PDB file of C-alpha atoms and ligand atoms in Angstrom:
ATOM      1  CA  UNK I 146       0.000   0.000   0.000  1.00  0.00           C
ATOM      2  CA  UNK I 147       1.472   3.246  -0.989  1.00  0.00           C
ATOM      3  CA  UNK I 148       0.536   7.279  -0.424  1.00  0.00           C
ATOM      4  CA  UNK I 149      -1.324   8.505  -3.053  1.00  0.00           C
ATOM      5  CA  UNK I 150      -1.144  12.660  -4.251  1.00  0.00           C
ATOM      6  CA  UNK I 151      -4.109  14.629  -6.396  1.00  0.00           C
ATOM      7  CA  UNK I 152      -3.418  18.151  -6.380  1.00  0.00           C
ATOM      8  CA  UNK I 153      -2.368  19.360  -3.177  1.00  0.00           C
ATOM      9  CA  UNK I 154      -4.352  16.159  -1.348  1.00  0.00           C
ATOM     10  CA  UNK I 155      -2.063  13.683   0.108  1.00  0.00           C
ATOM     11  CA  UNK I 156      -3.697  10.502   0.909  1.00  0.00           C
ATOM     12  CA  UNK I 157      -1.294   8.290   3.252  1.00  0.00           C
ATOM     13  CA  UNK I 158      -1.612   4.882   4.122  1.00  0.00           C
ATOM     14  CA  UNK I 159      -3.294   4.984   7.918  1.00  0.00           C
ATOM     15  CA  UNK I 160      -1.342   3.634  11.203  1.00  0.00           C
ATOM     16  CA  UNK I 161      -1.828   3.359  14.300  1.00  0.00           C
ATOM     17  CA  UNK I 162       0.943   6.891  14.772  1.00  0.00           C
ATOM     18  CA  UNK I 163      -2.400   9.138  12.887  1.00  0.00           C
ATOM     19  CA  UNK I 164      -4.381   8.677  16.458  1.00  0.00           C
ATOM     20  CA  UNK I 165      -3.791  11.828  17.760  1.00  0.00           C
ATOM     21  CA  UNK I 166      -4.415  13.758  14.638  1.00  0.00           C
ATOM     22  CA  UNK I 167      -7.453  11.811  13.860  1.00  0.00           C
ATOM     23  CA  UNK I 168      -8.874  11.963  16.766  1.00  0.00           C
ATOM     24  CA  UNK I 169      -8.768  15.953  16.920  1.00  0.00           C
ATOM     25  CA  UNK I 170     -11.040  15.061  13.738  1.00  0.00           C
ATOM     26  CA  UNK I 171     -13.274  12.359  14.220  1.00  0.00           C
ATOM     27  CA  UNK I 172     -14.570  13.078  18.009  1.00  0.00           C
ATOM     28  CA  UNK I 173     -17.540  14.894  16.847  1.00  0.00           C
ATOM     29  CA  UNK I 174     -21.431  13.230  17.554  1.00  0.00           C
ATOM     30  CA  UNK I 175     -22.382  15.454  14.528  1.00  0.00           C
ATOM     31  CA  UNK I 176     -20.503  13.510  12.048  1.00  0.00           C
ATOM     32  CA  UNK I 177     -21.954  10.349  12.314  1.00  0.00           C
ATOM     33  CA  UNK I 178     -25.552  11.139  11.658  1.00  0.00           C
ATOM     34  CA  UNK I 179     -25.588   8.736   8.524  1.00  0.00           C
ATOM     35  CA  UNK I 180     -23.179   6.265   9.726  1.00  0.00           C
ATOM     36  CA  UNK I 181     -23.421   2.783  11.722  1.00  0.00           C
ATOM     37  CA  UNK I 182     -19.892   3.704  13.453  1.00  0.00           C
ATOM     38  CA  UNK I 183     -20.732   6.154  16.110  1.00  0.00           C
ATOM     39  CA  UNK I 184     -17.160   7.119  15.993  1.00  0.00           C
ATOM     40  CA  UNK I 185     -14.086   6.689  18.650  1.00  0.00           C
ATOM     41  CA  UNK I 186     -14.673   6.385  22.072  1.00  0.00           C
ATOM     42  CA  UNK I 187     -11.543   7.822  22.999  1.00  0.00           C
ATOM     43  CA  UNK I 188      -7.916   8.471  21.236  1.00  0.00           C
ATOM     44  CA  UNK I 189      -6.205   5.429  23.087  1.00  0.00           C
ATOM     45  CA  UNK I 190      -9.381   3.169  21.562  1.00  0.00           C
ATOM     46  CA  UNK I 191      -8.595   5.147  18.314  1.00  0.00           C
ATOM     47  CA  UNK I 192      -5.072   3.955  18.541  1.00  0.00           C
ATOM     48  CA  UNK I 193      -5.972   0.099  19.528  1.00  0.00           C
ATOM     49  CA  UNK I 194      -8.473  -0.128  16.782  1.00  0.00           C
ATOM     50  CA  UNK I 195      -5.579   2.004  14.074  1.00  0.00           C
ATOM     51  CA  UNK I 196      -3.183  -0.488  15.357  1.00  0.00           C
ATOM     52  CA  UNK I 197      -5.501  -3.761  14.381  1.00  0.00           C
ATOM     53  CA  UNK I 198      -6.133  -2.307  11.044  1.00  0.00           C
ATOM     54  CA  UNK I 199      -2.318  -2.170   9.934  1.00  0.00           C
ATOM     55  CA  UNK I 200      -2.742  -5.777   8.995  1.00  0.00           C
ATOM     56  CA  UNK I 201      -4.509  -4.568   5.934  1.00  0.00           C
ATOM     57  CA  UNK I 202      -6.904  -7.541   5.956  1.00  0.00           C
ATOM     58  CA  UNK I 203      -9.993  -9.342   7.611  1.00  0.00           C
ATOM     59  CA  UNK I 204      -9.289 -11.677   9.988  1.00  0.00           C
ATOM     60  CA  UNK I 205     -10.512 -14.674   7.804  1.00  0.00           C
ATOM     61  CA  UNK I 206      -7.531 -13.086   5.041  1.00  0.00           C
ATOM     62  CA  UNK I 207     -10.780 -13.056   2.101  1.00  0.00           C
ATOM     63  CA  UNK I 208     -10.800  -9.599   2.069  1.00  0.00           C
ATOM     64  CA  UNK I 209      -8.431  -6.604   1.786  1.00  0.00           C
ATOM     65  CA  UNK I 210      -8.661  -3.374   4.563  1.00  0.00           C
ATOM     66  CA  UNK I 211      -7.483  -0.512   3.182  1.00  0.00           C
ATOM     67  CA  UNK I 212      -7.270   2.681   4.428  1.00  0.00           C
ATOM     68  CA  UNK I 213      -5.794   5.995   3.751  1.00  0.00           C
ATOM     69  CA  UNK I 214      -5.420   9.216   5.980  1.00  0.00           C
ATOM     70  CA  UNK I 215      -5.892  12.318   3.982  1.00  0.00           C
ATOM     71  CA  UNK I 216      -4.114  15.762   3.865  1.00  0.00           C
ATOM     72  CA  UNK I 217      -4.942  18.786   2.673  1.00  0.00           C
ATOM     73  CA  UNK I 218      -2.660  21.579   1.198  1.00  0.00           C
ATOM     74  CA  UNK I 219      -1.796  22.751   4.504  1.00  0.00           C
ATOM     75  CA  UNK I 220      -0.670  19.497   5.908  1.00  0.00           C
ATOM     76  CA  UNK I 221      -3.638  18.847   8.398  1.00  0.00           C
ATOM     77  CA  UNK I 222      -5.411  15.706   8.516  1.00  0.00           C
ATOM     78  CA  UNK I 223      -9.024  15.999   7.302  1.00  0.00           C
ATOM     79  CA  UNK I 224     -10.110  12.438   7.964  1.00  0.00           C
ATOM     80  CA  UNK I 225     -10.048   8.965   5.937  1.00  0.00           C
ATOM     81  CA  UNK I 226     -11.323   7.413   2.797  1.00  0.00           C
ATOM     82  CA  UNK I 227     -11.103   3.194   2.918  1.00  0.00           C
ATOM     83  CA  UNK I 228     -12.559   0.816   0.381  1.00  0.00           C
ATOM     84  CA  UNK I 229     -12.626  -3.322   1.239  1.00  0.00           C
ATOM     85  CA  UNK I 230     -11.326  -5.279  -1.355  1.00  0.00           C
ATOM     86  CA  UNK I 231     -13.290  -8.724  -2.110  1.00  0.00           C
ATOM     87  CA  UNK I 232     -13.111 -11.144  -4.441  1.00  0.00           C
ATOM     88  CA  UNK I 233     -13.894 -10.821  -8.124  1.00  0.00           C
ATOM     89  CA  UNK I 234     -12.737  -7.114  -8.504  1.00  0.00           C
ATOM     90  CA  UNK I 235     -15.193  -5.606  -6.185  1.00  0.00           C
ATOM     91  CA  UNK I 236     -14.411  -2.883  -3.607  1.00  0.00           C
ATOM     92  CA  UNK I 237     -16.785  -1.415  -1.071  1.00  0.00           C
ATOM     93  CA  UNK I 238     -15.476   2.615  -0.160  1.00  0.00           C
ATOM     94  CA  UNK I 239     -16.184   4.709   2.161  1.00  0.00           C
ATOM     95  CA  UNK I 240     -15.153   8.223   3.813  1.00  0.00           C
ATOM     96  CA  UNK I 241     -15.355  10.238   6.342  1.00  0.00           C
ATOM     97  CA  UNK I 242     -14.650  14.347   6.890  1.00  0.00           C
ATOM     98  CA  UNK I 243     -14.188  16.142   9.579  1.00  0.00           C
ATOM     99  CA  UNK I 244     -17.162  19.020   9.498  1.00  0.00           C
ATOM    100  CA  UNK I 245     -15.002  21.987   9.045  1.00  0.00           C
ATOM    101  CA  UNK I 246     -13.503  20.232   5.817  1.00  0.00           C
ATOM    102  CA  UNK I 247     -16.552  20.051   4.338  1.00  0.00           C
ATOM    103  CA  UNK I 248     -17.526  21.403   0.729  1.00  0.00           C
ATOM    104  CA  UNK I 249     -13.897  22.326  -0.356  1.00  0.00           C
ATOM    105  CA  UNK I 250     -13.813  18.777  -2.737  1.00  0.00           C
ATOM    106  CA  UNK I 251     -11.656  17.067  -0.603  1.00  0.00           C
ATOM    107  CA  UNK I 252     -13.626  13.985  -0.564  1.00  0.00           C
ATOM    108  CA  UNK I 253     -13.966  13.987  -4.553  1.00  0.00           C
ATOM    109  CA  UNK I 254     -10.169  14.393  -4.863  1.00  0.00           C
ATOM    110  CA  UNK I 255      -9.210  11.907  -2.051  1.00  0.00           C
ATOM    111  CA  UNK I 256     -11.817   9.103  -3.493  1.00  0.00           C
ATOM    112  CA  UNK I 257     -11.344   9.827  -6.915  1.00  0.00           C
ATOM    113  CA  UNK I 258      -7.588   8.899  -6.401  1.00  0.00           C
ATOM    114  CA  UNK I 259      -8.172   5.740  -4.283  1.00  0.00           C
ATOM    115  CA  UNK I 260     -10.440   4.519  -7.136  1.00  0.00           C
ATOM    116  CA  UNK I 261      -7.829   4.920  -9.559  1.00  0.00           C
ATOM    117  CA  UNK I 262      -5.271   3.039  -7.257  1.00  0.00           C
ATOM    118  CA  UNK I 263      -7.827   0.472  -6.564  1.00  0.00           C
ATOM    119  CA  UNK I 264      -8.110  -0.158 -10.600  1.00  0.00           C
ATOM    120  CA  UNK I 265      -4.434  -0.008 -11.106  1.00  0.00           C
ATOM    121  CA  UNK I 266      -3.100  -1.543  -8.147  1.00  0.00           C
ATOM    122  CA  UNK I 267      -5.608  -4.058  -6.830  1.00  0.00           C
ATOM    123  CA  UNK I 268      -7.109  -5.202  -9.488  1.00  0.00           C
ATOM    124  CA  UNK I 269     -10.714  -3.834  -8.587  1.00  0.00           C
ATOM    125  CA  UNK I 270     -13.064  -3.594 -11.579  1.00  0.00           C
ATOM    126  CA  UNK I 271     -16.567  -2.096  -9.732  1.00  0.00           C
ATOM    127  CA  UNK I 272     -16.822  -0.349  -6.512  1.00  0.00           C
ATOM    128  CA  UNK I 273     -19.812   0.389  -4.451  1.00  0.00           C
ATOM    129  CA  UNK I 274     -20.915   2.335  -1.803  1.00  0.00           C
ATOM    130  CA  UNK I 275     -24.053   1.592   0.701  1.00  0.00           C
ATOM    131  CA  UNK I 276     -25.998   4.620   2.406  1.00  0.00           C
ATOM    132  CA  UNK I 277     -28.295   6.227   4.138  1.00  0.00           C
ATOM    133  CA  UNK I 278     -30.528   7.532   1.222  1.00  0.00           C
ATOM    134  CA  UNK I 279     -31.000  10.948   3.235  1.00  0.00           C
ATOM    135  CA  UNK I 280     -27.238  10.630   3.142  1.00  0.00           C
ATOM    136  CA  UNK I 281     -27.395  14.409   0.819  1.00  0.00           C
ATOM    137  CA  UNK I 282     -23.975  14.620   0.801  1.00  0.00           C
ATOM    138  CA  UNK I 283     -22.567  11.828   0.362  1.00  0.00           C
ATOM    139  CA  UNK I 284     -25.147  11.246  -2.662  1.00  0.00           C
ATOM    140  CA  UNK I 285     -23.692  14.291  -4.226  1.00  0.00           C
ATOM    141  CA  UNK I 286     -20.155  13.012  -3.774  1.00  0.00           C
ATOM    142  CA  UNK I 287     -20.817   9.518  -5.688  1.00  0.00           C
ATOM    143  CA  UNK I 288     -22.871  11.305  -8.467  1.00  0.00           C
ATOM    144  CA  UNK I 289     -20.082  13.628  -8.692  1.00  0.00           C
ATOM    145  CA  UNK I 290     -18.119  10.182  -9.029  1.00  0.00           C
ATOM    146  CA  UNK I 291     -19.719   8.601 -11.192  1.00  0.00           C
ATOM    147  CA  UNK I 292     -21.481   5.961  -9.291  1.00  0.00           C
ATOM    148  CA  UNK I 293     -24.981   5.369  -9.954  1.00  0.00           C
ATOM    149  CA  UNK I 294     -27.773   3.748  -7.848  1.00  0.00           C
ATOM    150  CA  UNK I 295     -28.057  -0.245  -8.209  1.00  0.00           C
ATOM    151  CA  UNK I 296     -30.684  -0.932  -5.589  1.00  0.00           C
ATOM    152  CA  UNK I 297     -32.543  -0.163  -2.425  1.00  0.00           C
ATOM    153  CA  UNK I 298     -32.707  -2.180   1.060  1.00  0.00           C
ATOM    154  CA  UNK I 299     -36.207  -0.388   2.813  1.00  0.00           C
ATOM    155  CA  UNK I 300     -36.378  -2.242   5.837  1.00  0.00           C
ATOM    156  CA  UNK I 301     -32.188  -1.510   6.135  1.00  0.00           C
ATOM    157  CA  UNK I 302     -32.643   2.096   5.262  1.00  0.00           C
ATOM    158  CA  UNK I 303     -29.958   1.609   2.737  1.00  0.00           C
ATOM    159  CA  UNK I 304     -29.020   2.275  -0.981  1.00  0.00           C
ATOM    160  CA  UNK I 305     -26.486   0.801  -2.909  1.00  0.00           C
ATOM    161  CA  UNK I 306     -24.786   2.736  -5.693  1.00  0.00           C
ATOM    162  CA  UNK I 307     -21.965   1.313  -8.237  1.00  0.00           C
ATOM    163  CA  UNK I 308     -19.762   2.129 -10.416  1.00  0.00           C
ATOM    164  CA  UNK I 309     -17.278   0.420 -13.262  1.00  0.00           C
ATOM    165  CA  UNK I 310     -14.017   1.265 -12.847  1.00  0.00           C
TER     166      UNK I 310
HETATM  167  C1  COA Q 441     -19.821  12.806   2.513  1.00  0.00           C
HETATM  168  C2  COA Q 441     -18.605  13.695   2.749  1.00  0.00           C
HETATM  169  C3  COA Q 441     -17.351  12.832   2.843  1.00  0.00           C
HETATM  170  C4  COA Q 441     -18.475  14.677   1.565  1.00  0.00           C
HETATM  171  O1  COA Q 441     -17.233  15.352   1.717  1.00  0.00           O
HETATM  172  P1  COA Q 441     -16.903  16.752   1.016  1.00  0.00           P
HETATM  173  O2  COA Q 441     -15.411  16.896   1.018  1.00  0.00           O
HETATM  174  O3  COA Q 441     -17.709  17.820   1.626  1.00  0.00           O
HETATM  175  O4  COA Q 441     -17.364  16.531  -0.492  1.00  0.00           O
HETATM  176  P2  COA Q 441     -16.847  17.402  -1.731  1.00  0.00           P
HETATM  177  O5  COA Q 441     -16.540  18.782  -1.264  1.00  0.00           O
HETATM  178  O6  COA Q 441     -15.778  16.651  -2.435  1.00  0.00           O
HETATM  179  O7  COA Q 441     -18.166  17.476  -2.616  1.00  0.00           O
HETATM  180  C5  COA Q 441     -18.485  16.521  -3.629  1.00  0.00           C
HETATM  181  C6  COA Q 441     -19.796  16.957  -4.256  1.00  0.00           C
HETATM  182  O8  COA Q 441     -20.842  16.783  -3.313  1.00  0.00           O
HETATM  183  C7  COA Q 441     -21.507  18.021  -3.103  1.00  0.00           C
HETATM  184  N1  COA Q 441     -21.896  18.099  -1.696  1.00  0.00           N
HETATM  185  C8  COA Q 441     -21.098  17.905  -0.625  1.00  0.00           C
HETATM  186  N2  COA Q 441     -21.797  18.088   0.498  1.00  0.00           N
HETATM  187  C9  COA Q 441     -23.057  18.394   0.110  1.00  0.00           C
HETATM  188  C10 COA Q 441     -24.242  18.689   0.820  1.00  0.00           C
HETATM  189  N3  COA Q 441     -24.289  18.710   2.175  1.00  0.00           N
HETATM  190  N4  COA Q 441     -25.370  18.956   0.130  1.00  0.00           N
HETATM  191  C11 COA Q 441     -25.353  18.931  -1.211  1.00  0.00           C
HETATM  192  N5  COA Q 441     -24.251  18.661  -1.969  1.00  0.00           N
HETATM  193  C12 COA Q 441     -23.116  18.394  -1.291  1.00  0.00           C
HETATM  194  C13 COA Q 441     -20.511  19.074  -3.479  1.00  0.00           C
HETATM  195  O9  COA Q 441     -21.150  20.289  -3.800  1.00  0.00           O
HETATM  196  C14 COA Q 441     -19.812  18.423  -4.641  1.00  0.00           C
HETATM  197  O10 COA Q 441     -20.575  18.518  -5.836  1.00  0.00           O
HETATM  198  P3  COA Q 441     -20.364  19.758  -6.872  1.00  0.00           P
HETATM  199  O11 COA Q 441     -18.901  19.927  -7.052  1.00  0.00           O
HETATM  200  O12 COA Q 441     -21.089  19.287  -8.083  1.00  0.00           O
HETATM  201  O13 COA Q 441     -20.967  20.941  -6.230  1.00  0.00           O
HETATM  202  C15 COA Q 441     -18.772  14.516   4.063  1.00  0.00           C
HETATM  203  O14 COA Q 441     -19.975  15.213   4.007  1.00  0.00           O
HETATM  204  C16 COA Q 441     -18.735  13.657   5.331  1.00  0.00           C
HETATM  205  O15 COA Q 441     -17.667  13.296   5.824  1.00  0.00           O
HETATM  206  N6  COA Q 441     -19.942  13.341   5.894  1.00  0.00           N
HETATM  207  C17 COA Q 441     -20.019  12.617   7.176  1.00  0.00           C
HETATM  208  C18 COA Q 441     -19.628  11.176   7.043  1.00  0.00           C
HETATM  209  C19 COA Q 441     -20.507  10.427   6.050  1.00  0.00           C
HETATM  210  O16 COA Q 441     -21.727  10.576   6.024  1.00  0.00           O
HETATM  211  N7  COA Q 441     -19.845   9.612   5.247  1.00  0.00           N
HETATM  212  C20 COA Q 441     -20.501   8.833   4.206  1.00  0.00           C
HETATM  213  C21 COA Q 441     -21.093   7.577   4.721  1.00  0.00           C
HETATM  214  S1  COA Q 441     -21.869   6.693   3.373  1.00  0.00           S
END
């Protein structure tokens, strides 16, 4: 796994030493409003959990963790973009931002390079993304990406989107 550069985005590959900054980031109740993950419970669980993800992989090895810490121009971090690799070619993403790094296109630059990477590097043909469909936001950032919708889980509360890569 390598870091990855779009403009003045740096996307780094995440370990358990981007606690501290990501915590500054991702200890907000406000962010999670669409999102099963409630978010860290403290910086040392931040850490613990970081740490178990530098393996890269599910603990049954069939699927591929990857995760990337992004920058922006100024050097801080902004929060994390990760996509799970599975077999055939397919990748689920996902991202999070913290709030005051909203709406500068941060998230379209940071997944728009970790789709190209997964094509190039991994092997990944379609990725797809599962959401809250009052998820605004994030609905505007795969449209933006060229995803499309693929189908709809009611009782979950969840749409799928897609996209070719
Ligand atoms: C989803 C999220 C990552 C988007 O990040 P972002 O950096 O603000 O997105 P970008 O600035 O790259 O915007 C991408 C597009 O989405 C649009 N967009 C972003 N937020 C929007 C909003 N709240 N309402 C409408 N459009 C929005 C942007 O305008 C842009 O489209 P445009 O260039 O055509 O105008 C961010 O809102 C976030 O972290 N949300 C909380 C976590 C979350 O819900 N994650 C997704 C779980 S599925």
């Amino acid at each position: 796994m390598r870091s990855l550069r779009i403009g003045e985005i740096v996307l780094e590959p995440q370990v358990a030493a981007h606690a501290a900054e990501l915590f500054t980031v991702l200890d907000d109740p406000d962010l999670y409003g669409f999102v099963d993950d409630k978010g860290p419970a403290s910086e040392t669980a931040l850490r613990e959990r970081l740490a178990r993800l530098e393996s890269r992989q599910s603990p049954d090895g069939l699927e591929q963790w990857l995760n990337w810490v992004v920058r922006n121009a100024t050097g801080a971090v902004t929060g994390y973009v990760q996509a799970t690799v599975r077999a055939h070619g397919e990748a689920e993403i996902a991202y999070v931002l913290g709030r005051r790094f909203w709406r500068q296109g941060i998230a379209f630059a940071a997944c728009s390079a970790m789709l190209e990477e997964l094509a190039g590097a991994y092997g990944v043909t379609r990725a797809v993304a599962t959401l809250d469909p009052d998820n605004i936001a994030s609905l505007a950032l795969l449209r933006k990406l060229g995803f499309r919708f693929e189908s709809e889980d009611i009782a979950a509360h969840e749409v799928r989107h897609v996209r070719d890569l």
